[in-house]
């Protein structure tokens, strides 16, 4: 992350590693604040991210707090406390209910499991459905496509299933339109957003950010 930020022209005033599992990160935050940055960007999992946000919320410094992807979890808010979490936006993914069709997914999930979906539930749901669609299209897991449209059993990984997944374009799911980059198997583009903690203590897409960049949430 440090290298990517520097390549983008961001000046890094300090870079400090933290040990997971500590009871607080007071000394680390103070050390970073002393370098007079515009913001402290914490690339840590939510237990540590929550504690860092909590510390920064009680600090007299005006340095802004931003938490990275791994802090995108309800535990971030629980650990930091709502006020501290509201003072520290998270770079993450939309909550299930933030997607245009997420409301019905959220309701169905709660009806089925008796609780709301987690951060990645809608992504898992889409991933399984996309895989199932391609398995159906390929005629199984180990078939390779022939020129005439038929398939032949194959075990070297060059399967019709792999071809279908690699060629996925504009597949529609709960999380929106899905296109796969065959070079790495990743979704392109990734649905990375800025999240804010609302009055109920839940993480949702920051509407000011969404309006500023034209994000469809």
Coordinates of C-alpha atoms in Angstrom, one line a residue:
X1 CA 0.0 0.0 0.0
X2 CA 2.8 2.4 0.9
X3 CA 4.4 1.9 -2.5
X4 CA 1.1 2.3 -4.4
X5 CA 0.4 5.6 -2.5
X6 CA 3.9 6.9 -3.2
X7 CA 3.5 6.1 -6.9
X8 CA 0.3 8.0 -6.9
X9 CA 2.2 11.1 -5.6
X10 CA 1.1 10.9 -2.0
X11 CA 3.7 12.0 0.5
X12 CA 4.2 9.5 3.3
X13 CA 5.3 11.3 6.5
X14 CA 5.7 8.1 8.5
X15 CA 5.2 4.4 8.2
X16 CA 4.8 2.3 11.4
X17 CA 4.1 -1.4 11.8
X18 CA 1.8 -2.5 14.6
X19 CA 1.7 -5.8 16.5
X20 CA -1.8 -7.4 16.3
X21 CA -3.6 -8.1 19.5
X22 CA -2.3 -5.2 21.6
X23 CA -4.7 -3.6 24.1
X24 CA -4.1 -0.1 22.7
X25 CA -2.1 1.7 20.1
X26 CA -1.7 5.0 21.9
X27 CA 2.1 5.3 21.5
X28 CA 1.9 4.5 17.8
X29 CA -0.8 7.0 17.1
X30 CA 1.0 9.8 19.0
X31 CA 4.2 8.9 17.0
X32 CA 2.4 9.2 13.7
X33 CA 0.5 12.4 14.7
X34 CA 3.9 14.0 15.6
X35 CA 4.9 13.9 11.9
X36 CA 2.0 16.3 11.1
X37 CA 0.2 14.3 8.4
X38 CA -3.2 15.1 6.9
X39 CA -4.4 11.7 7.7
X40 CA -3.5 8.4 9.3
X41 CA -4.4 5.5 7.0
X42 CA -4.5 2.3 9.0
X43 CA -4.1 -0.9 7.0
X44 CA -5.0 -3.4 9.7
X45 CA -7.8 -5.8 10.6
X46 CA -10.8 -4.5 12.5
X47 CA -9.8 -5.2 16.1
X48 CA -6.7 -3.1 15.6
X49 CA -8.4 -0.6 13.3
X50 CA -11.1 -0.1 15.9
X51 CA -8.6 0.6 18.7
X52 CA -6.7 3.1 16.5
X53 CA -10.0 4.9 15.6
X54 CA -10.9 5.0 19.3
X55 CA -7.5 6.5 20.2
X56 CA -7.7 9.1 17.4
X57 CA -11.2 10.2 18.5
X58 CA -9.9 11.1 21.9
X59 CA -6.8 12.9 20.6
X60 CA -6.5 16.6 20.5
X61 CA -4.9 16.4 17.1
X62 CA -6.8 17.4 13.9
X63 CA -5.3 14.5 11.9
X64 CA -8.0 12.6 10.0
X65 CA -8.5 8.9 10.5
X66 CA -9.1 6.5 7.6
X67 CA -9.3 2.7 8.0
X68 CA -8.6 0.2 5.2
X69 CA -10.4 -2.8 3.7
X70 CA -9.7 -5.3 6.5
X71 CA -11.5 -3.0 9.0
X72 CA -14.8 -3.4 7.0
X73 CA -16.6 -5.4 9.6
X74 CA -19.3 -4.7 12.3
X75 CA -16.5 -5.5 14.8
X76 CA -14.8 -2.2 13.8
X77 CA -17.7 -0.2 15.2
X78 CA -18.0 -2.4 18.2
X79 CA -14.3 -2.0 19.1
X80 CA -14.0 1.7 18.3
X81 CA -17.4 2.8 19.7
X82 CA -20.0 4.5 17.5
X83 CA -18.6 8.0 18.0
X84 CA -15.0 7.0 17.1
X85 CA -16.2 4.9 14.1
X86 CA -18.2 7.9 12.8
X87 CA -14.9 9.9 13.0
X88 CA -13.0 7.3 10.9
X89 CA -14.4 6.3 7.5
X90 CA -13.6 2.9 6.1
X91 CA -12.4 2.0 2.6
X92 CA -14.4 -1.2 1.9
X93 CA -17.2 -2.7 0.0
X94 CA -20.9 -1.7 0.0
X95 CA -23.0 -3.3 2.7
X96 CA -25.6 -5.8 1.3
X97 CA -28.5 -3.3 1.7
X98 CA -26.5 -0.6 -0.2
X99 CA -26.9 -2.3 -3.6
X100 CA -30.0 -1.5 -5.7
X101 CA -31.5 -4.9 -5.2
X102 CA -29.9 -5.4 -1.8
X103 CA -33.0 -4.7 0.1
X104 CA -34.8 -7.9 -1.0
X105 CA -31.6 -9.9 -0.5
X106 CA -31.3 -8.5 3.0
X107 CA -34.9 -9.4 3.8
X108 CA -34.6 -12.9 2.4
X109 CA -31.4 -13.5 4.3
X110 CA -32.9 -12.4 7.6
X111 CA -36.0 -14.6 7.0
X112 CA -33.8 -17.6 6.2
X113 CA -31.2 -17.2 8.9
X114 CA -32.7 -15.0 11.6
X115 CA -30.0 -12.4 11.3
X116 CA -28.8 -9.8 8.8
X117 CA -26.2 -10.7 6.2
X118 CA -22.5 -10.2 6.9
X119 CA -20.1 -7.9 4.9
X120 CA -19.4 -10.5 2.3
X121 CA -22.7 -12.4 2.2
X122 CA -23.9 -10.9 -1.0
X123 CA -20.6 -11.5 -2.7
X124 CA -20.6 -15.1 -1.7
X125 CA -24.1 -15.5 -2.9
X126 CA -23.2 -14.0 -6.3
X127 CA -20.0 -16.1 -6.5
X128 CA -21.9 -19.3 -6.0
X129 CA -24.6 -18.4 -8.4
X130 CA -22.1 -17.4 -11.1
X131 CA -20.2 -20.6 -10.6
X132 CA -23.5 -22.6 -10.8
X133 CA -24.5 -20.8 -14.0
X134 CA -21.2 -21.7 -15.6
X135 CA -21.3 -25.3 -14.4
X136 CA -24.7 -25.6 -16.0
X137 CA -23.5 -23.9 -19.2
X138 CA -20.3 -26.1 -19.3
X139 CA -22.2 -29.3 -18.7
X140 CA -20.1 -30.1 -15.6
X141 CA -16.8 -29.4 -13.9
X142 CA -14.5 -31.4 -16.2
X143 CA -15.7 -30.9 -19.7
X144 CA -13.7 -29.1 -22.5
X145 CA -15.6 -27.3 -25.3
X146 CA -15.4 -28.6 -28.8
X147 CA -15.7 -26.6 -32.0
X148 CA -19.2 -28.0 -32.7
X149 CA -20.5 -26.9 -29.3
X150 CA -20.3 -30.3 -27.7
X151 CA -18.0 -31.1 -24.7
X152 CA -15.5 -33.8 -24.0
X153 CA -14.2 -34.9 -20.5
X154 CA -10.9 -33.2 -19.7
X155 CA -8.7 -33.2 -16.7
X156 CA -5.9 -30.8 -17.5
X157 CA -7.7 -27.6 -16.3
X158 CA -8.6 -26.5 -19.8
X159 CA -12.2 -26.9 -19.2
X160 CA -15.4 -25.3 -20.5
X161 CA -16.1 -24.2 -16.9
X162 CA -12.8 -22.2 -16.8
X163 CA -13.6 -20.7 -20.2
X164 CA -17.1 -19.7 -19.1
X165 CA -15.8 -18.0 -15.9
X166 CA -13.0 -16.2 -17.8
X167 CA -15.5 -14.9 -20.4
X168 CA -18.0 -13.6 -17.8
X169 CA -19.1 -10.1 -18.8
X170 CA -21.9 -8.0 -17.4
X171 CA -23.4 -11.0 -15.4
X172 CA -26.1 -9.5 -13.2
X173 CA -26.2 -10.3 -9.4
X174 CA -27.1 -8.8 -6.1
X175 CA -23.8 -6.9 -6.1
X176 CA -24.4 -5.4 -9.6
X177 CA -22.8 -6.2 -12.9
X178 CA -19.9 -8.7 -12.8
X179 CA -17.1 -8.9 -15.4
X180 CA -14.1 -11.2 -14.7
X181 CA -10.6 -10.3 -15.8
X182 CA -9.3 -13.5 -17.3
X183 CA -5.7 -12.5 -16.6
X184 CA -6.1 -12.9 -12.8
X185 CA -9.7 -14.1 -12.1
X186 CA -10.6 -10.8 -10.3
X187 CA -13.7 -8.8 -10.7
X188 CA -13.2 -5.7 -12.9
X189 CA -13.7 -3.1 -11.7
X190 CA -13.7 -4.0 -8.0
X191 CA -16.6 -2.4 -5.9
X192 CA -14.4 -0.4 -3.6
X193 CA -16.2 2.4 -1.8
X194 CA -15.9 4.8 1.2
X195 CA -18.1 3.7 4.2
X196 CA -19.5 5.8 7.0
X197 CA -21.0 4.7 10.3
X198 CA -24.6 5.7 10.5
X199 CA -26.7 6.6 13.6
X200 CA -27.5 3.0 14.3
X201 CA -23.8 2.0 14.3
X202 CA -23.9 0.2 10.9
X203 CA -21.5 0.7 8.0
X204 CA -23.0 2.0 4.8
X205 CA -21.7 3.8 1.7
X206 CA -20.9 7.4 2.5
X207 CA -23.5 9.4 0.5
X208 CA -21.3 12.5 0.2
X209 CA -18.6 10.4 -1.3
X210 CA -21.0 8.6 -3.6
X211 CA -22.5 11.9 -4.9
X212 CA -19.0 13.4 -5.4
X213 CA -17.7 10.5 -7.5
X214 CA -21.0 9.5 -9.1
X215 CA -21.2 6.0 -7.5
X216 CA -24.5 4.3 -8.0
X217 CA -25.3 3.7 -4.3

